[in-house]
Coordinates of C-alpha atoms in Angstrom, one line a residue:
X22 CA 130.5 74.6 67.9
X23 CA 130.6 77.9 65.7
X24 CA 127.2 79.2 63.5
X25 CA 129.4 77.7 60.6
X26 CA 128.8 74.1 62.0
X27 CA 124.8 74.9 61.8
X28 CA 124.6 74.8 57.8
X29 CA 124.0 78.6 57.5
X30 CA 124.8 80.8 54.3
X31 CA 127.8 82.7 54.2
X32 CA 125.9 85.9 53.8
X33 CA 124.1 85.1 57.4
X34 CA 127.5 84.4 58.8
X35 CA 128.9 88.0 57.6
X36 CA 125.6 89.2 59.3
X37 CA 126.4 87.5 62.6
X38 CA 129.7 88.5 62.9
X39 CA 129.6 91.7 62.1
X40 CA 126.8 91.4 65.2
X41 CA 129.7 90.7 67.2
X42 CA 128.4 87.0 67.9
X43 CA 130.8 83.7 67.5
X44 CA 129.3 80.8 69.2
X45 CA 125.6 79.5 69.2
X46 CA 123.4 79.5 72.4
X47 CA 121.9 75.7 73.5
X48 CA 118.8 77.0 71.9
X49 CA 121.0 78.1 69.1
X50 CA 122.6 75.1 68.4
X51 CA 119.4 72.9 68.7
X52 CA 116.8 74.4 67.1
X53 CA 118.7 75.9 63.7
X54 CA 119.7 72.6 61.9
X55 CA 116.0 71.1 62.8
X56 CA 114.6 74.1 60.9
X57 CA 116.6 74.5 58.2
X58 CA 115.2 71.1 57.5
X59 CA 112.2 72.0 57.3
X60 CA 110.6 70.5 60.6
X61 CA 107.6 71.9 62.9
X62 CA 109.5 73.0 66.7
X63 CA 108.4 72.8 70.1
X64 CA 111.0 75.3 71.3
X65 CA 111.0 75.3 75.5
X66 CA 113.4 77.9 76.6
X67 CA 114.0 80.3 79.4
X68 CA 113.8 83.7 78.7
X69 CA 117.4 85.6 77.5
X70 CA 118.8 82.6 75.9
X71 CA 118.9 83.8 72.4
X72 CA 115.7 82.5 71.6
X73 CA 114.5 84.8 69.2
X74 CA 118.0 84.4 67.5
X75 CA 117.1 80.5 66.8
X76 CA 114.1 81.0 64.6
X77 CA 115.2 84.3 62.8
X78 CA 118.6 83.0 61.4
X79 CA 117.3 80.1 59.4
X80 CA 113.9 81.8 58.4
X81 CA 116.1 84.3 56.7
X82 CA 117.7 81.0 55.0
X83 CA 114.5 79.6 53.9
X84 CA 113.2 83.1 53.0
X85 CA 115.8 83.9 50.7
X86 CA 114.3 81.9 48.0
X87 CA 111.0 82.8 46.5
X88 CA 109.3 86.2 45.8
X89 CA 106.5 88.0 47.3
X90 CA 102.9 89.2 46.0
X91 CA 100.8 91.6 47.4
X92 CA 98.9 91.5 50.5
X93 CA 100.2 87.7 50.9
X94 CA 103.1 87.2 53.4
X95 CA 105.1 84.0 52.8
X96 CA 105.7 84.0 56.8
X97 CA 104.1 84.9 60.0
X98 CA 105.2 85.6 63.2
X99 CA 102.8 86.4 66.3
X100 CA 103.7 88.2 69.1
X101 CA 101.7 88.9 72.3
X102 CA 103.3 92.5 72.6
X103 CA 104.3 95.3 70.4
X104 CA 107.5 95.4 72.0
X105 CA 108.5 91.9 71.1
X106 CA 107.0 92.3 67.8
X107 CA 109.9 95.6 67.7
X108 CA 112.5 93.6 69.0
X109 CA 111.7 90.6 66.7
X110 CA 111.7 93.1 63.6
X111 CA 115.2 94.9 64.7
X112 CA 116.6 91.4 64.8
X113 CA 115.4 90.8 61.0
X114 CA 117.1 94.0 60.2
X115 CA 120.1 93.0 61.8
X116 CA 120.9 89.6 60.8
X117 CA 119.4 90.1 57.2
X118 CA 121.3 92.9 56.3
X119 CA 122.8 91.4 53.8
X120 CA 119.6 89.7 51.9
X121 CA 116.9 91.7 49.9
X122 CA 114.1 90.5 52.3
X123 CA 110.7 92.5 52.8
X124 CA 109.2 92.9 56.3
X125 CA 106.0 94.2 57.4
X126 CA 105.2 95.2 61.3
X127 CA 101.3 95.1 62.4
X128 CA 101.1 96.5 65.8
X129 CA 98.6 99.0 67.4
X130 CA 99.9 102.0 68.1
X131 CA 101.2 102.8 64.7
X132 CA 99.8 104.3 61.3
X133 CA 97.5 101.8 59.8
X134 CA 98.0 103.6 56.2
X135 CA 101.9 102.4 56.5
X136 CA 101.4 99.4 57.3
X137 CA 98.8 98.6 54.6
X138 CA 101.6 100.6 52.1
X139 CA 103.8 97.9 52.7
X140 CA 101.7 94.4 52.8
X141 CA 100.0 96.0 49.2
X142 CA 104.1 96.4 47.8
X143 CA 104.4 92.8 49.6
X144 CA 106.2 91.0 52.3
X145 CA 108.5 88.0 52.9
X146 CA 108.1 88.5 56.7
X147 CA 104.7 89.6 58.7
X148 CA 105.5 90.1 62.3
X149 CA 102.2 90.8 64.1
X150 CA 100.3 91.0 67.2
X151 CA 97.4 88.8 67.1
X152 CA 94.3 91.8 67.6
X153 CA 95.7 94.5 64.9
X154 CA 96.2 91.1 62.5
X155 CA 92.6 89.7 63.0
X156 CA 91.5 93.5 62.4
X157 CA 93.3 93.7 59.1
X158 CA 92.3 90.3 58.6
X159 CA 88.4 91.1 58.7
X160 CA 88.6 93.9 56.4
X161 CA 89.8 91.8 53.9
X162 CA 93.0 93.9 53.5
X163 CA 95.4 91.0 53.9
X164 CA 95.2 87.3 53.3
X165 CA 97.2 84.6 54.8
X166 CA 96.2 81.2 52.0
X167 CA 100.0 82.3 51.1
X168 CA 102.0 81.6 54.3
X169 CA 104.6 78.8 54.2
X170 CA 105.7 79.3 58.0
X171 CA 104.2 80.4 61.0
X172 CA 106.0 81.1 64.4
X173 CA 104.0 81.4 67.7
X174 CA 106.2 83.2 69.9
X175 CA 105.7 83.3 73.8
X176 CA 102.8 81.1 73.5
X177 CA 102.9 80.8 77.6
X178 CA 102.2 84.9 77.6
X179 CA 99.2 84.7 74.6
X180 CA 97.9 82.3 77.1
X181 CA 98.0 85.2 79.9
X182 CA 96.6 87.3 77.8
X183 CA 93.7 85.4 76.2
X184 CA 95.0 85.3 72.5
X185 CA 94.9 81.6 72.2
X186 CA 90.7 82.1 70.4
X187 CA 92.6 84.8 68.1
X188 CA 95.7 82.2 67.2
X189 CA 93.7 79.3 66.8
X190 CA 91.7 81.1 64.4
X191 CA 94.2 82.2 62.7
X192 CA 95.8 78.8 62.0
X193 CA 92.8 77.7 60.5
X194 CA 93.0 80.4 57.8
X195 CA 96.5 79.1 56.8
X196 CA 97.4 76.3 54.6
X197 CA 97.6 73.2 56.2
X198 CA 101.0 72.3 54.7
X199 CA 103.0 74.4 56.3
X200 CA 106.2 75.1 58.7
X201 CA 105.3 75.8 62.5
X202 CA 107.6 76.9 65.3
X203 CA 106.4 77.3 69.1
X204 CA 108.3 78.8 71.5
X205 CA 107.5 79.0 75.0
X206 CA 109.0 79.6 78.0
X207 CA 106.5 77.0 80.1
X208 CA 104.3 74.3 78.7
X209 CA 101.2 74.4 80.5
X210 CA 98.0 72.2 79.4
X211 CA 96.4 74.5 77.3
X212 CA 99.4 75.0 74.9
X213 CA 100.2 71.5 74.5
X214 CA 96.8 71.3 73.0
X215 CA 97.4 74.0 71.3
X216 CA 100.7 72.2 69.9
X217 CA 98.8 69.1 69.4
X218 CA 96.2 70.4 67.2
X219 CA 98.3 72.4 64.6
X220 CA 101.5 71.0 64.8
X221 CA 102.9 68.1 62.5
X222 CA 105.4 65.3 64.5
X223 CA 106.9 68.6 65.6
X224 CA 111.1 67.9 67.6
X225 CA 111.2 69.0 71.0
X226 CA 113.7 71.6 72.2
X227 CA 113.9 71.9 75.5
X228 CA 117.5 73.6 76.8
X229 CA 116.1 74.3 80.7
X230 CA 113.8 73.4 83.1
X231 CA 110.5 75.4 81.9
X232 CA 110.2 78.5 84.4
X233 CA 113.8 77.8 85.9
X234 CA 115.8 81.4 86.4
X235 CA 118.6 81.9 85.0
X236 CA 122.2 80.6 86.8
X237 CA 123.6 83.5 85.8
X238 CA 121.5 85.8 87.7
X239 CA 122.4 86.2 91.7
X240 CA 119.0 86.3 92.6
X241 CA 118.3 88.6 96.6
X242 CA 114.9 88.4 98.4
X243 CA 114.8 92.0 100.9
X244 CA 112.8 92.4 103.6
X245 CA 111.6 95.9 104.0
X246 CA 108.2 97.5 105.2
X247 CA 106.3 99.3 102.2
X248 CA 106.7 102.6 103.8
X249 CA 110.5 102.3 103.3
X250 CA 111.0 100.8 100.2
X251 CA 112.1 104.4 98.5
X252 CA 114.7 105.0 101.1
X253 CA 115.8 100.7 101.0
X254 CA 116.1 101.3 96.8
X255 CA 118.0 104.8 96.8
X256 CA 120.7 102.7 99.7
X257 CA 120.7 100.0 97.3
X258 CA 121.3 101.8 94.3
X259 CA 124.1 104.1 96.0
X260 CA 126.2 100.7 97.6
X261 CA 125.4 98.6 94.8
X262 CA 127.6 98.5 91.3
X263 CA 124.6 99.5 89.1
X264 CA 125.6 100.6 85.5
X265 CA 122.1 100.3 84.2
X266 CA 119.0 98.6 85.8
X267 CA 115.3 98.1 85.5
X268 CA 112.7 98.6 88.5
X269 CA 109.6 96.5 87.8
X270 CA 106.7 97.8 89.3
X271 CA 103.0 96.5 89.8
X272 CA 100.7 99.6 89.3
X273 CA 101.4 102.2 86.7
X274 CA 100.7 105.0 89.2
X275 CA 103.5 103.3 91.1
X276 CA 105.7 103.6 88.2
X277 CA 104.6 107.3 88.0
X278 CA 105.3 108.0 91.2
X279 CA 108.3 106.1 91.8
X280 CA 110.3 107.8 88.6
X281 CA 109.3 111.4 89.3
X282 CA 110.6 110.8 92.7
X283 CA 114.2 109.3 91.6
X284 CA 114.2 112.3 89.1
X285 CA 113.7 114.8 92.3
X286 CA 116.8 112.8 93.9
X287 CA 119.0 113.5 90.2
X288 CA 119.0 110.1 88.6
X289 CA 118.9 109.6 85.3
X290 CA 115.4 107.4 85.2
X291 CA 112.8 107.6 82.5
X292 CA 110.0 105.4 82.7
X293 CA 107.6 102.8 80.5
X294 CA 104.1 101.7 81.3
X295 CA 100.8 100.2 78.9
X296 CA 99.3 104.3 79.2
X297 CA 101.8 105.5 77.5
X298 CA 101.9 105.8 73.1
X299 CA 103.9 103.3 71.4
X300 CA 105.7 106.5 70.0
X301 CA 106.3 107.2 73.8
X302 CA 107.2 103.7 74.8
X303 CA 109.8 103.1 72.0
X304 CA 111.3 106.8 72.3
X305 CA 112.1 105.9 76.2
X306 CA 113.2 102.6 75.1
X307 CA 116.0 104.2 72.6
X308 CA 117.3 106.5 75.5
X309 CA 118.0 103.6 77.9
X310 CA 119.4 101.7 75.1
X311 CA 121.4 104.4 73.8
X312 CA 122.7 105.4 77.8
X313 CA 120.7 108.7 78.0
X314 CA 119.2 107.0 81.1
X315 CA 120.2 104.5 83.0
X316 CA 117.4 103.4 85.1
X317 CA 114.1 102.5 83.6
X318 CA 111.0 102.2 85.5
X319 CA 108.7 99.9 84.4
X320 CA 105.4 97.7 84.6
X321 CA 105.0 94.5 83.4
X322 CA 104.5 95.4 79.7
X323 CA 108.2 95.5 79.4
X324 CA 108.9 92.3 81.5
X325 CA 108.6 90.0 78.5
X326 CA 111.1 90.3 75.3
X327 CA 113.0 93.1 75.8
X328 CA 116.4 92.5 74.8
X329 CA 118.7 95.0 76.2
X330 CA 121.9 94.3 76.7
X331 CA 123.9 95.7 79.5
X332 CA 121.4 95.4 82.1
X333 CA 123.6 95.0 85.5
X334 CA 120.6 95.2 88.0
X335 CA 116.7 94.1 87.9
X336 CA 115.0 95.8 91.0
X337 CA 111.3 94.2 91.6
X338 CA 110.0 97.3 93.9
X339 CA 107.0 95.4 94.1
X340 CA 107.0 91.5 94.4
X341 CA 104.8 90.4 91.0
X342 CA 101.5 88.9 91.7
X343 CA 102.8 85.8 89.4
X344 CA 105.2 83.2 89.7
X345 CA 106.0 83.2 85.9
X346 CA 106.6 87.3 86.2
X347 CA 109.1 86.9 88.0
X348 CA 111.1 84.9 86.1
X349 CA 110.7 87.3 83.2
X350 CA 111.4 90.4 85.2
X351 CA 114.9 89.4 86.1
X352 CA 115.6 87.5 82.7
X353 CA 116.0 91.3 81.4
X354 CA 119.5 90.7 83.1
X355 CA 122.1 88.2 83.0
X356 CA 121.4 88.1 79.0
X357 CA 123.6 86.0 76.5
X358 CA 125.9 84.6 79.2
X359 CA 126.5 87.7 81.0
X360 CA 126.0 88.0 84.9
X361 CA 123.2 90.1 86.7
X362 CA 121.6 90.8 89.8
X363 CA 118.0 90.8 91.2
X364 CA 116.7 92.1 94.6
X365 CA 113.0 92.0 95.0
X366 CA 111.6 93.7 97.8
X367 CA 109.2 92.0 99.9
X368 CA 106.9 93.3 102.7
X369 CA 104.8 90.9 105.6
X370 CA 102.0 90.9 102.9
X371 CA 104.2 89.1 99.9
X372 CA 105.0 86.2 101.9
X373 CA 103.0 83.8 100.1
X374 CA 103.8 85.3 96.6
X375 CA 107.9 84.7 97.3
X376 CA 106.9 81.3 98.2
X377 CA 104.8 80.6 94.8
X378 CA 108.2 82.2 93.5
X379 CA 110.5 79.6 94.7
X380 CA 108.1 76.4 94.3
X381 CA 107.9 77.2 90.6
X382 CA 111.2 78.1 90.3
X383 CA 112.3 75.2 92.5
X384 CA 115.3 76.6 94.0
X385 CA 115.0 78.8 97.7
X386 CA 116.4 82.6 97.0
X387 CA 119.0 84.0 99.5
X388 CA 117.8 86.4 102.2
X389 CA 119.7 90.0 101.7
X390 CA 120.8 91.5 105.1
X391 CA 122.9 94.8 105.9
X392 CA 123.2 97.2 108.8
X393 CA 120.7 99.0 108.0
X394 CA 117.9 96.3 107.8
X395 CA 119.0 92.9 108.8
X396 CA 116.6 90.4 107.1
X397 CA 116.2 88.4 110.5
X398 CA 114.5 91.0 112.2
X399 CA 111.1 91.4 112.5
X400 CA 109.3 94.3 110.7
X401 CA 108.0 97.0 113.1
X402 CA 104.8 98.2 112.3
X403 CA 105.8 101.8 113.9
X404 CA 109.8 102.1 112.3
X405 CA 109.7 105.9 113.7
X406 CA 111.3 104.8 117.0
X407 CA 113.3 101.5 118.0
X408 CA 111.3 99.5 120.4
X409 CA 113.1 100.3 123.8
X410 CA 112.3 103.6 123.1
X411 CA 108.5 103.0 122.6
X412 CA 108.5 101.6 125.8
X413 CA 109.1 104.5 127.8
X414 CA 105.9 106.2 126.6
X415 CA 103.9 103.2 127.0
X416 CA 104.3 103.1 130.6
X417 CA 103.5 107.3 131.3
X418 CA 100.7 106.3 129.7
X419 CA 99.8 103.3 132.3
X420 CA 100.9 105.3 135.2
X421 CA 98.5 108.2 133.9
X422 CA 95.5 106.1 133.3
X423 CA 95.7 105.0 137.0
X424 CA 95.5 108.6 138.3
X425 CA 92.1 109.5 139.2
X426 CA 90.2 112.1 136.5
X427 CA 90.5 115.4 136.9
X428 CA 86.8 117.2 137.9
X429 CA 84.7 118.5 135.4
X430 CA 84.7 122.4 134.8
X431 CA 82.2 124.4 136.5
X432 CA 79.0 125.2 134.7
X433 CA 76.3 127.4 135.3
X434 CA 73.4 126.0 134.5
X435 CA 71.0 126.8 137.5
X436 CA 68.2 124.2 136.1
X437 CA 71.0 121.6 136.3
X438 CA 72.1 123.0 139.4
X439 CA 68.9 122.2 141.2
X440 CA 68.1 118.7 139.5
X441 CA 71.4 117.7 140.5
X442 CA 70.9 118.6 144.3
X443 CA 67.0 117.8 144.7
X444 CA 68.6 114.2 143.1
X445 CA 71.4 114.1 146.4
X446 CA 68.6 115.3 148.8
X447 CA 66.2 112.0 148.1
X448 CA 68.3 109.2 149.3
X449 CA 69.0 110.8 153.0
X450 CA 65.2 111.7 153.4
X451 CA 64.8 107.8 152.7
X452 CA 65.0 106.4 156.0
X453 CA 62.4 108.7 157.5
X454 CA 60.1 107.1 155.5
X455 CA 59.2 103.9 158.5
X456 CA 55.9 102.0 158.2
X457 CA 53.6 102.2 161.3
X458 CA 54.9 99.0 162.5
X459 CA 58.3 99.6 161.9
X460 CA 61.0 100.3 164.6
X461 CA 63.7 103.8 163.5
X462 CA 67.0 101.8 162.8
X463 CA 69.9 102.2 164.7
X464 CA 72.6 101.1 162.5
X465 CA 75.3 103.1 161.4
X466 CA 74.6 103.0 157.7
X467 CA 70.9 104.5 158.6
X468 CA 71.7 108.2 158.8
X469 CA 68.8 110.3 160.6
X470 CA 67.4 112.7 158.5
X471 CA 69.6 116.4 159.4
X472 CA 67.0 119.5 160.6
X473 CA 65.5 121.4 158.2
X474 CA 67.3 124.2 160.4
X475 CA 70.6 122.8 159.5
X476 CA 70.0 122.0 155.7
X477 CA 73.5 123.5 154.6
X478 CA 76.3 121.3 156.6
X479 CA 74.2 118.0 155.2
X480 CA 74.3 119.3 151.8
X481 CA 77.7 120.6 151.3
X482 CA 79.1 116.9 152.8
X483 CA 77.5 115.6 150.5
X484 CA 78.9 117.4 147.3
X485 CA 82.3 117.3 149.3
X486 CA 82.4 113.6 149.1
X487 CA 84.1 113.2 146.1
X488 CA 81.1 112.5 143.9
X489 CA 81.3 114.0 140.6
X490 CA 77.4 115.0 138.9
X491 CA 79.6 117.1 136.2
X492 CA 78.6 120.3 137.7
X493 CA 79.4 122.6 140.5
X494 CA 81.2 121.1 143.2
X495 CA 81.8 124.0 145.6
X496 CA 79.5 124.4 148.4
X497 CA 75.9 125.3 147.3
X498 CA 75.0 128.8 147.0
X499 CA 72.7 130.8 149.4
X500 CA 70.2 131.5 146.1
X501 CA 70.0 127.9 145.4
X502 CA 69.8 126.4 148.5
X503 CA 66.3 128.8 149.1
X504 CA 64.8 126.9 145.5
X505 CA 65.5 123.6 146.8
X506 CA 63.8 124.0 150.7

């Protein structure tokens, strides 16, 4: 099947090829004819399958006739991010080269006053984020009784990110007859209400399982302790074939971190995370695209939507905290038939996250071993030493716990001195202590009590025992031994 066979104009078709594209994806080739006719979509799709492709090409088509007025778009497309709101727009630029169509884009992190510039001169297409739309919205700069069709895009990620109040709001401020698409890359309950509620008999297009990876992606798990994941992605990225790759990260201080660090080692990394300016964000975005750089480090704001093409690796440094992240992390690669790779690096404590991975994914992901960290050994809490040679100090330490402690060092506290002796002197004088009745005991436990002549000798066996009162342990001094008789 070409894009001929889908009943497209010949001015889209010069478009297309000149694109560099010949054959329609599954989504492609499914979706287009139902919307040229004029039918509402349920469009279920994995993630770099041309998706955004299959509602742009025949909105051109039904765009192409009619005018615009003033602060009334005839369509509307929502978008959970300003990226994919970008993305969305370049495509319109791309494909519809060769119409006279307007286009607006409202996303935060732009000039407001350009944006309102162009919805006063009028727009065929409105591409907006939900929050900057509502704000427009409510200050009465824009109004939407004019919109013909509406596209909800990513519906599964508004869910994430709480927009489904904001959407179904603004469905409500459209007219009722009207077109309207839905693409999603999972159907969960709370869109299929959504879909129930505001969509018309719409045709089911499903072209994978929902959440399914892509086939084309040869997808490595890699076992590695957190405190050498650095030194596990700088071996991976010098044996590996990587042209250009993305490392998705959880934290943006990881991201931070993690791209000043390959920038000390001299490779070409930039970086992309939600504290960064759109300005910022897009500015990176061109210098990967354009091969300034050709590793971007990122958080999850540019897991969804990105379409770059070329991507040969996806690195997850971090194993994402959701099942469906992962899926949209290493759908970056592997993009319009092409192959790719993913390793995602796991530690002891992401167990359970790879497992979420794989039951939603349904398929188990190969283990990654080498020489330098075989994936069937055990992670060593200490990795400063291999175990035999742990052992070795292990037992000095044993055999040195069994010698007995050294003595105390001497002090010279006299008033210690003297309470420490008197203490020693009490238990001998014990036994002299007999009852009237009482015979003297002749065992050889009961010591008789020494002379007073002959304190000394009595004393100084005592201290030379072995007992340690943590003070002098010498023989008794002439000085004290006159305080203590």
């Amino acid at each position: 099947m070409t894009f001929a066979d889908l009943g497209l104009s010949d001015e889209l078709l010069r478009a297309i090829e000149d694109s560099g594209y010949t054959e329609p994806t599954p989504i492609q080739a499914s979706a287009i004819p139902s919307i040229l006719m004029m039918r509402d979509m349920i469009g279920v799709a994995q993630t770099g399958t041309g998706k955004t492709a299959s509602f742009v090409l025949p909105m051109i088509d039904i765009l192409a006739q009619g005018r615009s007025r003033a602060r009334m778009p005839r369509s509307l497309i929502l978008e959970p991010t300003r990226e994919l709101a970008a993305q969305v727009a370049e495509n319109f630029e791309k494909y519809g080269k060769y119409h006279k169509l307007s286009m607006a884009l409202l996303i935060g992190g732009v000039s407001m006053t350009d944006q309102l510039a162009a919805l006063e001169k009028g727009v065929d297409v409105l591409i907006a984020t939900p929050g900057r739309l509502m704000d427009l919205f409510g200050r009465g700069k824009i109004m939407l009784n004019g919109c013909s069709l509406l596209v909800i895009d990513e519906a599964d990620r508004m869910l994430d990110m709480g927009f489904i109040p904001d959407i179904e709001e603004i469905c409500t401020k459209l007219p009722k007859q009207r077109q309207t698409l839905l693409f999603s890359a999972t159907m969960p309950a709370p869109i299929k209400r959504l879909a129930d509620k505001f969509l018309e008999n719409p045709k089911m297009v499903e072209v994978a399982r929902p959440a399914t990876a892509n086939v084309n992606i040869k997808q490595w798990v890699v076992s590695v302790s957190a405190s050498k994941k650095k030194d596990r992605l700088r071996e991976l990225l010098g044996t590996e074939d990587v042209k250009t790759a993305i490392i998705f990260c959880n934290r943006k201080t990881t991201v931070r971190e993690l791209n000043k660090s390959l920038q000390r080692d001299r490779y070409r990394s930039s970086e992309i995370h939600g504290d960064m300016e759109q300005s910022q964000r897009i500015a990176e975005l061109d210098r990967f695209k354009a091969g300034d750089v050709n590793i971007l480090v990122a958080s999850d704001v540019a897991a969804r939507g990105l379409d770059i093409k070329g991507v040969s690796h996806v690195f997850n440094y971090d194993a994402p905290w959701h099942p469906d992240d992962y899926v949209h992390r290493i759908g970056r690669t592997g993009r319009a038939g092409a192959t790719g790779v993913a390793f995602t690096f796991v530690t002891p404590d992401d167990a359970e996250n790879i497992a979420n991975i794989e039951k939603l994914t349904g398929q188990k992901i190969d283990r990654f071993a080498s020489e330098a960290a075989p994936v069937d050994s055990p992670v060593d809490e200490d990795e400063r030493a291999p175990r035999k040679s742990r052992r070795k100090p292990a037992a000095k330490t044993a055999t040195k716990a069994e010698r007995p402690a050294p003595a105390a060092a001497p002090t010279f506290d006299d008033d210690r001195l003297i309470d420490a002796h008197a203490e020693r002197a009490r238990p001998a004088a014990r036994p002299a202590r007999a009852t009237p009745n009482s015979a003297p005991s002749t065992t050889a436990t009961a010591k008789p009590v020494p002379p007073k002549a002959k304190p000394a000798p009595a004393r100084t066996a005592a201290i030379d025992d072995g007992d340690d009162d943590g003070g002098w342990n010498g023989p008794l001094p002439d000085f004290l031994r006159a305080k203590i008789s």
